[in-house]
PDB file of N, CA and C in Angstrom:
ATOM      1  N   ALA C 880      97.404 155.069 141.700  1.00  0.00           N
ATOM      2  CA  ALA C 880      99.041 154.410 142.527  1.00  0.00           C
ATOM      3  C   ALA C 880      99.474 152.742 142.198  1.00  0.00           C
ATOM      4  N   ALA C 881      98.124 152.338 142.178  1.00  0.00           N
ATOM      5  CA  ALA C 881      99.053 150.528 141.966  1.00  0.00           C
ATOM      6  C   ALA C 881      99.118 150.369 140.551  1.00  0.00           C
ATOM      7  N   ILE C 882      97.822 151.402 140.254  1.00  0.00           N
ATOM      8  CA  ILE C 882      97.866 150.268 138.698  1.00  0.00           C
ATOM      9  C   ILE C 882      98.777 151.297 137.697  1.00  0.00           C
ATOM     10  N   PHE C 883      99.780 152.178 138.083  1.00  0.00           N
ATOM     11  CA  PHE C 883     101.265 152.444 137.758  1.00  0.00           C
ATOM     12  C   PHE C 883     102.485 152.291 138.403  1.00  0.00           C
ATOM     13  N   ARG C 884     102.223 151.414 139.832  1.00  0.00           N
ATOM     14  CA  ARG C 884     103.334 150.618 139.903  1.00  0.00           C
ATOM     15  C   ARG C 884     103.466 149.582 139.874  1.00  0.00           C
ATOM     16  N   GLY C 885     102.375 148.675 139.416  1.00  0.00           N
ATOM     17  CA  GLY C 885     102.861 148.091 138.661  1.00  0.00           C
ATOM     18  C   GLY C 885     103.087 147.558 137.662  1.00  0.00           C
ATOM     19  N   SER C 886     102.785 149.152 137.263  1.00  0.00           N
ATOM     20  CA  SER C 886     103.199 147.998 135.058  1.00  0.00           C
ATOM     21  C   SER C 886     104.677 148.169 135.573  1.00  0.00           C
ATOM     22  N   LEU C 887     105.335 148.945 135.653  1.00  0.00           N
ATOM     23  CA  LEU C 887     106.972 150.150 136.654  1.00  0.00           C
ATOM     24  C   LEU C 887     106.948 148.281 136.604  1.00  0.00           C
ATOM     25  N   VAL C 888     106.834 147.345 137.743  1.00  0.00           N
ATOM     26  CA  VAL C 888     107.115 146.485 138.325  1.00  0.00           C
ATOM     27  C   VAL C 888     107.063 145.742 136.931  1.00  0.00           C
ATOM     28  N   PHE C 889     105.499 145.290 136.332  1.00  0.00           N
ATOM     29  CA  PHE C 889     106.018 144.560 134.832  1.00  0.00           C
ATOM     30  C   PHE C 889     106.238 145.385 133.437  1.00  0.00           C
ATOM     31  N   PHE C 890     107.030 145.937 133.182  1.00  0.00           N
ATOM     32  CA  PHE C 890     107.337 146.561 132.240  1.00  0.00           C
ATOM     33  C   PHE C 890     108.982 146.449 132.699  1.00  0.00           C
ATOM     34  N   ASN C 891     109.202 146.143 134.021  1.00  0.00           N
ATOM     35  CA  ASN C 891     110.779 145.656 134.001  1.00  0.00           C
ATOM     36  C   ASN C 891     111.490 144.024 134.420  1.00  0.00           C
ATOM     37  N   TYR C 892     110.040 143.423 135.143  1.00  0.00           N
ATOM     38  CA  TYR C 892     110.618 141.562 135.075  1.00  0.00           C
ATOM     39  C   TYR C 892     109.327 140.567 134.340  1.00  0.00           C
ATOM     40  N   CYS C 893     108.600 141.187 133.678  1.00  0.00           N
ATOM     41  CA  CYS C 893     106.788 140.124 132.733  1.00  0.00           C
ATOM     42  C   CYS C 893     107.141 140.560 130.991  1.00  0.00           C
ATOM     43  N   VAL C 894     107.541 141.438 131.066  1.00  0.00           N
ATOM     44  CA  VAL C 894     107.692 142.722 129.430  1.00  0.00           C
ATOM     45  C   VAL C 894     107.875 141.857 128.337  1.00  0.00           C
ATOM     46  N   THR C 895     109.138 140.868 128.677  1.00  0.00           N
ATOM     47  CA  THR C 895     109.576 140.064 127.782  1.00  0.00           C
ATOM     48  C   THR C 895     109.847 139.021 127.346  1.00  0.00           C
ATOM     49  N   CYS C 896     108.207 137.813 128.319  1.00  0.00           N
ATOM     50  CA  CYS C 896     108.128 137.059 128.408  1.00  0.00           C
ATOM     51  C   CYS C 896     106.296 136.935 127.451  1.00  0.00           C
ATOM     52  N   HIS C 897     105.900 137.526 128.956  1.00  0.00           N
ATOM     53  CA  HIS C 897     104.614 138.213 128.674  1.00  0.00           C
ATOM     54  C   HIS C 897     103.955 139.119 127.125  1.00  0.00           C
ATOM     55  N   GLY C 898     105.401 140.386 126.597  1.00  0.00           N
ATOM     56  CA  GLY C 898     104.994 141.143 125.382  1.00  0.00           C
ATOM     57  C   GLY C 898     104.719 142.611 126.662  1.00  0.00           C
ATOM     58  N   PRO C 899     104.856 143.861 125.882  1.00  0.00           N
ATOM     59  CA  PRO C 899     103.819 144.609 126.214  1.00  0.00           C
ATOM     60  C   PRO C 899     102.472 144.542 126.320  1.00  0.00           C
ATOM     61  N   ASN C 900     101.595 144.319 125.900  1.00  0.00           N
ATOM     62  CA  ASN C 900      99.873 144.528 125.445  1.00  0.00           C
ATOM     63  C   ASN C 900     100.123 143.359 126.868  1.00  0.00           C
ATOM     64  N   ALA C 901     100.850 142.084 127.797  1.00  0.00           N
ATOM     65  CA  ALA C 901     100.297 141.503 128.347  1.00  0.00           C
ATOM     66  C   ALA C 901      99.347 139.897 127.416  1.00  0.00           C
ATOM     67  N   ASP C 902     100.081 140.382 126.578  1.00  0.00           N
ATOM     68  CA  ASP C 902      99.621 138.879 125.454  1.00  0.00           C
ATOM     69  C   ASP C 902     100.302 137.802 125.255  1.00  0.00           C
ATOM     70  N   GLY C 903     101.805 137.804 125.949  1.00  0.00           N
ATOM     71  CA  GLY C 903     102.385 136.457 126.001  1.00  0.00           C
ATOM     72  C   GLY C 903     102.806 136.730 124.317  1.00  0.00           C
ATOM     73  N   GLN C 904     102.807 137.107 123.867  1.00  0.00           N
ATOM     74  CA  GLN C 904     103.742 137.469 122.196  1.00  0.00           C
ATOM     75  C   GLN C 904     105.104 138.712 122.498  1.00  0.00           C
ATOM     76  N   GLY C 905     105.543 138.137 123.938  1.00  0.00           N
ATOM     77  CA  GLY C 905     107.245 139.020 124.394  1.00  0.00           C
ATOM     78  C   GLY C 905     108.039 138.626 123.262  1.00  0.00           C
ATOM     79  N   ARG C 906     109.067 139.145 123.631  1.00  0.00           N
ATOM     80  CA  ARG C 906     110.200 138.709 122.897  1.00  0.00           C
ATOM     81  C   ARG C 906     111.445 136.851 122.561  1.00  0.00           C
ATOM     82  N   ALA C 907     111.157 136.797 124.022  1.00  0.00           N
ATOM     83  CA  ALA C 907     111.182 136.249 124.554  1.00  0.00           C
ATOM     84  C   ALA C 907     110.528 134.186 123.719  1.00  0.00           C
ATOM     85  N   ALA C 908     109.055 135.067 124.185  1.00  0.00           N
ATOM     86  CA  ALA C 908     107.482 133.745 124.149  1.00  0.00           C
ATOM     87  C   ALA C 908     108.566 132.960 123.455  1.00  0.00           C
ATOM     88  N   LYS C 909     108.844 133.106 122.115  1.00  0.00           N
ATOM     89  CA  LYS C 909     108.886 131.945 120.324  1.00  0.00           C
ATOM     90  C   LYS C 909     109.789 130.788 121.190  1.00  0.00           C
ATOM     91  N   LEU C 910     110.536 131.399 122.174  1.00  0.00           N
ATOM     92  CA  LEU C 910     112.375 130.284 123.493  1.00  0.00           C
ATOM     93  C   LEU C 910     111.170 129.289 123.962  1.00  0.00           C
ATOM     94  N   TYR C 911     110.060 129.636 124.057  1.00  0.00           N
ATOM     95  CA  TYR C 911     109.324 128.754 125.158  1.00  0.00           C
ATOM     96  C   TYR C 911     107.767 127.768 124.842  1.00  0.00           C
ATOM     97  N   ASP C 912     107.858 126.694 125.152  1.00  0.00           N
ATOM     98  CA  ASP C 912     106.550 125.567 124.636  1.00  0.00           C
ATOM     99  C   ASP C 912     106.509 124.986 126.318  1.00  0.00           C
ATOM    100  N   PRO C 913     105.169 125.538 126.894  1.00  0.00           N
ATOM    101  CA  PRO C 913     104.267 126.627 126.394  1.00  0.00           C
ATOM    102  C   PRO C 913     104.359 127.391 125.864  1.00  0.00           C
ATOM    103  N   LYS C 914     104.073 128.617 125.473  1.00  0.00           N
ATOM    104  CA  LYS C 914     103.562 130.181 125.669  1.00  0.00           C
ATOM    105  C   LYS C 914     103.448 130.440 126.655  1.00  0.00           C
ATOM    106  N   PRO C 915     104.283 131.822 126.406  1.00  0.00           N
ATOM    107  CA  PRO C 915     103.673 132.950 128.205  1.00  0.00           C
ATOM    108  C   PRO C 915     101.619 132.672 127.900  1.00  0.00           C
ATOM    109  N   ALA C 916     102.021 133.361 129.078  1.00  0.00           N
ATOM    110  CA  ALA C 916     100.128 133.155 128.462  1.00  0.00           C
ATOM    111  C   ALA C 916      99.691 134.297 128.712  1.00  0.00           C
ATOM    112  N   ASN C 917      98.654 135.110 127.728  1.00  0.00           N
ATOM    113  CA  ASN C 917      97.573 135.706 127.639  1.00  0.00           C
ATOM    114  C   ASN C 917      97.987 136.206 128.963  1.00  0.00           C
ATOM    115  N   LEU C 918      97.788 137.388 129.327  1.00  0.00           N
ATOM    116  CA  LEU C 918      97.228 137.467 130.171  1.00  0.00           C
ATOM    117  C   LEU C 918      95.538 139.035 130.750  1.00  0.00           C
ATOM    118  N   ARG C 919      96.559 139.662 129.633  1.00  0.00           N
ATOM    119  CA  ARG C 919      94.430 139.987 128.999  1.00  0.00           C
ATOM    120  C   ARG C 919      93.389 138.867 129.146  1.00  0.00           C
ATOM    121  N   ALA C 920      93.960 137.882 128.325  1.00  0.00           N
ATOM    122  CA  ALA C 920      92.522 137.006 128.187  1.00  0.00           C
ATOM    123  C   ALA C 920      92.835 136.231 129.561  1.00  0.00           C
ATOM    124  N   SER C 921      92.824 135.718 131.219  1.00  0.00           N
ATOM    125  CA  SER C 921      93.427 135.632 131.529  1.00  0.00           C
ATOM    126  C   SER C 921      92.007 135.851 132.560  1.00  0.00           C
ATOM    127  N   GLU C 922      91.164 134.161 133.108  1.00  0.00           N
ATOM    128  CA  GLU C 922      90.728 135.295 134.295  1.00  0.00           C
ATOM    129  C   GLU C 922      90.856 133.788 135.090  1.00  0.00           C
ATOM    130  N   LYS C 923      91.883 133.359 135.556  1.00  0.00           N
ATOM    131  CA  LYS C 923      92.684 133.686 136.984  1.00  0.00           C
ATOM    132  C   LYS C 923      92.805 134.977 138.069  1.00  0.00           C
ATOM    133  N   ASN C 924      91.633 134.954 139.405  1.00  0.00           N
ATOM    134  CA  ASN C 924      91.806 135.463 140.025  1.00  0.00           C
ATOM    135  C   ASN C 924      92.327 135.983 140.674  1.00  0.00           C
ATOM    136  N   GLU C 925      92.421 136.848 141.217  1.00  0.00           N
ATOM    137  CA  GLU C 925      94.001 137.806 141.687  1.00  0.00           C
ATOM    138  C   GLU C 925      94.892 137.477 143.238  1.00  0.00           C
ATOM    139  N   GLN C 926      93.883 136.056 143.658  1.00  0.00           N
ATOM    140  CA  GLN C 926      95.143 135.670 144.443  1.00  0.00           C
ATOM    141  C   GLN C 926      95.751 134.196 143.777  1.00  0.00           C
ATOM    142  N   TYR C 927      95.305 134.045 142.622  1.00  0.00           N
ATOM    143  CA  TYR C 927      95.732 133.429 141.988  1.00  0.00           C
ATOM    144  C   TYR C 927      96.897 133.784 141.284  1.00  0.00           C
ATOM    145  N   LEU C 928      96.930 134.812 141.317  1.00  0.00           N
ATOM    146  CA  LEU C 928      97.598 135.153 139.815  1.00  0.00           C
ATOM    147  C   LEU C 928      99.137 136.506 140.698  1.00  0.00           C
ATOM    148  N   LYS C 929      98.749 136.142 142.469  1.00  0.00           N
ATOM    149  CA  LYS C 929     100.199 136.820 143.582  1.00  0.00           C
ATOM    150  C   LYS C 929     100.340 135.528 143.252  1.00  0.00           C
ATOM    151  N   LEU C 930      99.573 134.814 143.589  1.00  0.00           N
ATOM    152  CA  LEU C 930     100.416 132.849 144.229  1.00  0.00           C
ATOM    153  C   LEU C 930     101.602 132.858 142.566  1.00  0.00           C
ATOM    154  N   ILE C 931     100.800 132.337 141.791  1.00  0.00           N
ATOM    155  CA  ILE C 931     101.857 132.786 140.061  1.00  0.00           C
ATOM    156  C   ILE C 931     103.160 132.887 140.723  1.00  0.00           C
ATOM    157  N   ILE C 932     103.037 134.005 140.746  1.00  0.00           N
ATOM    158  CA  ILE C 932     104.154 135.738 140.872  1.00  0.00           C
ATOM    159  C   ILE C 932     105.364 135.093 141.942  1.00  0.00           C
ATOM    160  N   ARG C 933     104.058 134.487 142.787  1.00  0.00           N
ATOM    161  CA  ARG C 933     105.551 134.195 144.186  1.00  0.00           C
ATOM    162  C   ARG C 933     105.402 133.375 144.154  1.00  0.00           C
ATOM    163  N   ARG C 934     105.548 132.153 143.545  1.00  0.00           N
ATOM    164  CA  ARG C 934     105.864 130.680 143.265  1.00  0.00           C
ATOM    165  C   ARG C 934     106.203 130.144 142.577  1.00  0.00           C
ATOM    166  N   GLY C 935     105.888 130.916 141.540  1.00  0.00           N
ATOM    167  CA  GLY C 935     106.113 130.333 140.048  1.00  0.00           C
ATOM    168  C   GLY C 935     105.579 129.342 139.803  1.00  0.00           C
ATOM    169  N   GLY C 936     105.749 129.929 138.134  1.00  0.00           N
ATOM    170  CA  GLY C 936     104.391 128.104 137.495  1.00  0.00           C
ATOM    171  C   GLY C 936     105.067 126.961 138.064  1.00  0.00           C
ATOM    172  N   LYS C 937     106.128 126.574 138.289  1.00  0.00           N
ATOM    173  CA  LYS C 937     106.306 124.904 137.789  1.00  0.00           C
ATOM    174  C   LYS C 937     105.396 124.465 139.777  1.00  0.00           C
ATOM    175  N   ALA C 938     104.980 125.502 140.520  1.00  0.00           N
ATOM    176  CA  ALA C 938     104.837 125.150 141.986  1.00  0.00           C
ATOM    177  C   ALA C 938     103.105 124.967 141.292  1.00  0.00           C
ATOM    178  N   MET C 939     102.699 125.903 140.788  1.00  0.00           N
ATOM    179  CA  MET C 939     101.597 125.781 140.322  1.00  0.00           C
ATOM    180  C   MET C 939     100.915 124.701 139.936  1.00  0.00           C
ATOM    181  N   ALA C 940     101.770 123.657 138.959  1.00  0.00           N
ATOM    182  CA  ALA C 940     101.727 123.501 138.091  1.00  0.00           C
ATOM    183  C   ALA C 940     101.308 123.689 136.517  1.00  0.00           C
ATOM    184  N   ARG C 941     102.110 124.889 136.082  1.00  0.00           N
ATOM    185  CA  ARG C 941     101.584 125.608 135.014  1.00  0.00           C
ATOM    186  C   ARG C 941     103.457 125.026 134.264  1.00  0.00           C
ATOM    187  N   SER C 942     103.886 126.261 133.503  1.00  0.00           N
ATOM    188  CA  SER C 942     105.493 126.716 132.573  1.00  0.00           C
ATOM    189  C   SER C 942     106.406 126.107 134.277  1.00  0.00           C
ATOM    190  N   GLU C 943     107.130 125.793 133.143  1.00  0.00           N
ATOM    191  CA  GLU C 943     108.351 125.768 134.200  1.00  0.00           C
ATOM    192  C   GLU C 943     108.909 126.710 134.298  1.00  0.00           C
ATOM    193  N   TYR C 944     108.673 127.178 132.890  1.00  0.00           N
ATOM    194  CA  TYR C 944     109.552 128.910 132.489  1.00  0.00           C
ATOM    195  C   TYR C 944     109.189 130.183 133.531  1.00  0.00           C
ATOM    196  N   MET C 945     108.247 130.386 134.282  1.00  0.00           N
ATOM    197  CA  MET C 945     107.546 131.352 134.954  1.00  0.00           C
ATOM    198  C   MET C 945     108.751 130.644 135.989  1.00  0.00           C
ATOM    199  N   PRO C 946     109.235 131.987 136.539  1.00  0.00           N
ATOM    200  CA  PRO C 946     110.326 131.839 137.508  1.00  0.00           C
ATOM    201  C   PRO C 946     108.704 132.346 138.939  1.00  0.00           C
ATOM    202  N   PRO C 947     109.341 131.952 140.128  1.00  0.00           N
ATOM    203  CA  PRO C 947     108.875 132.687 141.189  1.00  0.00           C
ATOM    204  C   PRO C 947     109.157 133.989 141.935  1.00  0.00           C
ATOM    205  N   TRP C 948     109.148 134.820 141.767  1.00  0.00           N
ATOM    206  CA  TRP C 948     109.225 136.444 141.636  1.00  0.00           C
ATOM    207  C   TRP C 948     109.112 136.488 143.164  1.00  0.00           C
ATOM    208  N   GLY C 949     108.619 135.641 144.637  1.00  0.00           N
ATOM    209  CA  GLY C 949     108.385 135.667 145.634  1.00  0.00           C
ATOM    210  C   GLY C 949     109.712 136.345 146.148  1.00  0.00           C
ATOM    211  N   GLU C 950     111.378 135.958 146.530  1.00  0.00           N
ATOM    212  CA  GLU C 950     112.085 137.101 147.009  1.00  0.00           C
ATOM    213  C   GLU C 950     113.273 137.573 146.609  1.00  0.00           C
ATOM    214  N   GLU C 951     112.683 138.000 144.980  1.00  0.00           N
ATOM    215  CA  GLU C 951     113.118 139.570 144.621  1.00  0.00           C
ATOM    216  C   GLU C 951     111.501 139.933 144.381  1.00  0.00           C
ATOM    217  N   LEU C 952     110.497 140.403 144.547  1.00  0.00           N
ATOM    218  CA  LEU C 952     110.162 141.402 144.692  1.00  0.00           C
ATOM    219  C   LEU C 952     108.440 141.356 145.644  1.00  0.00           C
ATOM    220  N   THR C 953     108.116 142.810 146.117  1.00  0.00           N
ATOM    221  CA  THR C 953     108.137 142.315 147.862  1.00  0.00           C
ATOM    222  C   THR C 953     106.683 142.013 147.622  1.00  0.00           C
ATOM    223  N   ASP C 954     106.223 142.431 149.004  1.00  0.00           N
ATOM    224  CA  ASP C 954     104.366 141.908 149.051  1.00  0.00           C
ATOM    225  C   ASP C 954     104.088 143.718 148.057  1.00  0.00           C
ATOM    226  N   GLU C 955     104.338 144.322 148.900  1.00  0.00           N
ATOM    227  CA  GLU C 955     103.663 145.308 147.646  1.00  0.00           C
ATOM    228  C   GLU C 955     103.687 145.626 146.020  1.00  0.00           C
ATOM    229  N   GLN C 956     104.506 145.373 145.922  1.00  0.00           N
ATOM    230  CA  GLN C 956     105.132 144.835 143.853  1.00  0.00           C
ATOM    231  C   GLN C 956     104.425 143.690 143.615  1.00  0.00           C
ATOM    232  N   ILE C 957     103.979 142.490 143.752  1.00  0.00           N
ATOM    233  CA  ILE C 957     102.939 141.410 144.049  1.00  0.00           C
ATOM    234  C   ILE C 957     102.074 142.129 143.693  1.00  0.00           C
ATOM    235  N   ALA C 958     101.245 142.078 145.086  1.00  0.00           N
ATOM    236  CA  ALA C 958     100.152 143.291 144.563  1.00  0.00           C
ATOM    237  C   ALA C 958      99.817 144.691 143.556  1.00  0.00           C
ATOM    238  N   ASP C 959     100.971 144.922 143.592  1.00  0.00           N
ATOM    239  CA  ASP C 959     100.505 145.384 142.467  1.00  0.00           C
ATOM    240  C   ASP C 959     100.610 145.045 141.385  1.00  0.00           C
ATOM    241  N   VAL C 960     101.555 144.747 140.975  1.00  0.00           N
ATOM    242  CA  VAL C 960     101.857 144.312 138.836  1.00  0.00           C
ATOM    243  C   VAL C 960     100.420 143.558 139.441  1.00  0.00           C
ATOM    244  N   THR C 961      99.298 142.045 140.271  1.00  0.00           N
ATOM    245  CA  THR C 961      98.504 141.681 140.179  1.00  0.00           C
ATOM    246  C   THR C 961      97.488 143.034 139.821  1.00  0.00           C
ATOM    247  N   THR C 962      97.068 144.175 140.595  1.00  0.00           N
ATOM    248  CA  THR C 962      95.746 144.934 140.169  1.00  0.00           C
ATOM    249  C   THR C 962      96.540 145.917 138.952  1.00  0.00           C
ATOM    250  N   TYR C 963      97.654 146.127 138.294  1.00  0.00           N
ATOM    251  CA  TYR C 963      97.800 146.198 136.700  1.00  0.00           C
ATOM    252  C   TYR C 963      97.265 144.835 135.641  1.00  0.00           C
ATOM    253  N   LEU C 964      97.166 144.417 136.481  1.00  0.00           N
ATOM    254  CA  LEU C 964      97.262 142.769 135.056  1.00  0.00           C
ATOM    255  C   LEU C 964      95.844 142.973 135.841  1.00  0.00           C
ATOM    256  N   LEU C 965      95.096 143.402 135.822  1.00  0.00           N
ATOM    257  CA  LEU C 965      93.916 143.144 136.315  1.00  0.00           C
ATOM    258  C   LEU C 965      92.888 144.350 136.040  1.00  0.00           C
ATOM    259  N   SER C 966      93.832 145.870 135.983  1.00  0.00           N
ATOM    260  CA  SER C 966      93.404 146.628 134.937  1.00  0.00           C
ATOM    261  C   SER C 966      93.361 145.877 134.118  1.00  0.00           C
ATOM    262  N   LEU C 967      93.767 145.398 133.107  1.00  0.00           N
ATOM    263  CA  LEU C 967      94.561 145.191 131.591  1.00  0.00           C
ATOM    264  C   LEU C 967      92.609 144.781 131.527  1.00  0.00           C
ATOM    265  N   ARG C 968      92.419 143.466 132.651  1.00  0.00           N
ATOM    266  CA  ARG C 968      91.569 142.480 131.226  1.00  0.00           C
ATOM    267  C   ARG C 968      89.788 143.829 131.567  1.00  0.00           C
ATOM    268  N   GLU C 969      89.875 144.481 132.167  1.00  0.00           N
ATOM    269  CA  GLU C 969      88.708 145.408 133.187  1.00  0.00           C
ATOM    270  C   GLU C 969      89.012 146.390 131.302  1.00  0.00           C
ATOM    271  N   ALA C 970      89.823 146.889 130.772  1.00  0.00           N
ATOM    272  CA  ALA C 970      90.151 147.614 129.440  1.00  0.00           C
ATOM    273  C   ALA C 970      89.828 146.870 128.298  1.00  0.00           C
ATOM    274  N   ARG C 971      89.587 145.318 127.250  1.00  0.00           N
ATOM    275  CA  ARG C 971      89.598 144.928 127.202  1.00  0.00           C
ATOM    276  C   ARG C 971      88.172 145.112 126.141  1.00  0.00           C
TER     277      ARG C 971
END
């Protein structure tokens, strides 16, 4: 259930930059340098993913274009989208 809920969060908040395949090739990706991360190829652990989603890229010394979602998403939504992203890696 967490993977399904996480996919809903991803397609609401993340797809524009990270793309429908979570490969960093979203519609807005061409606007940014550095490009959005390929989340399928990412080797970041679960805790790191939760932190960057919550705090945003700038706070994690990554892209300033990755917004902090901690004020908008609930803890459950962050956990669910993280579970979804980890499930994409396993499917490679």
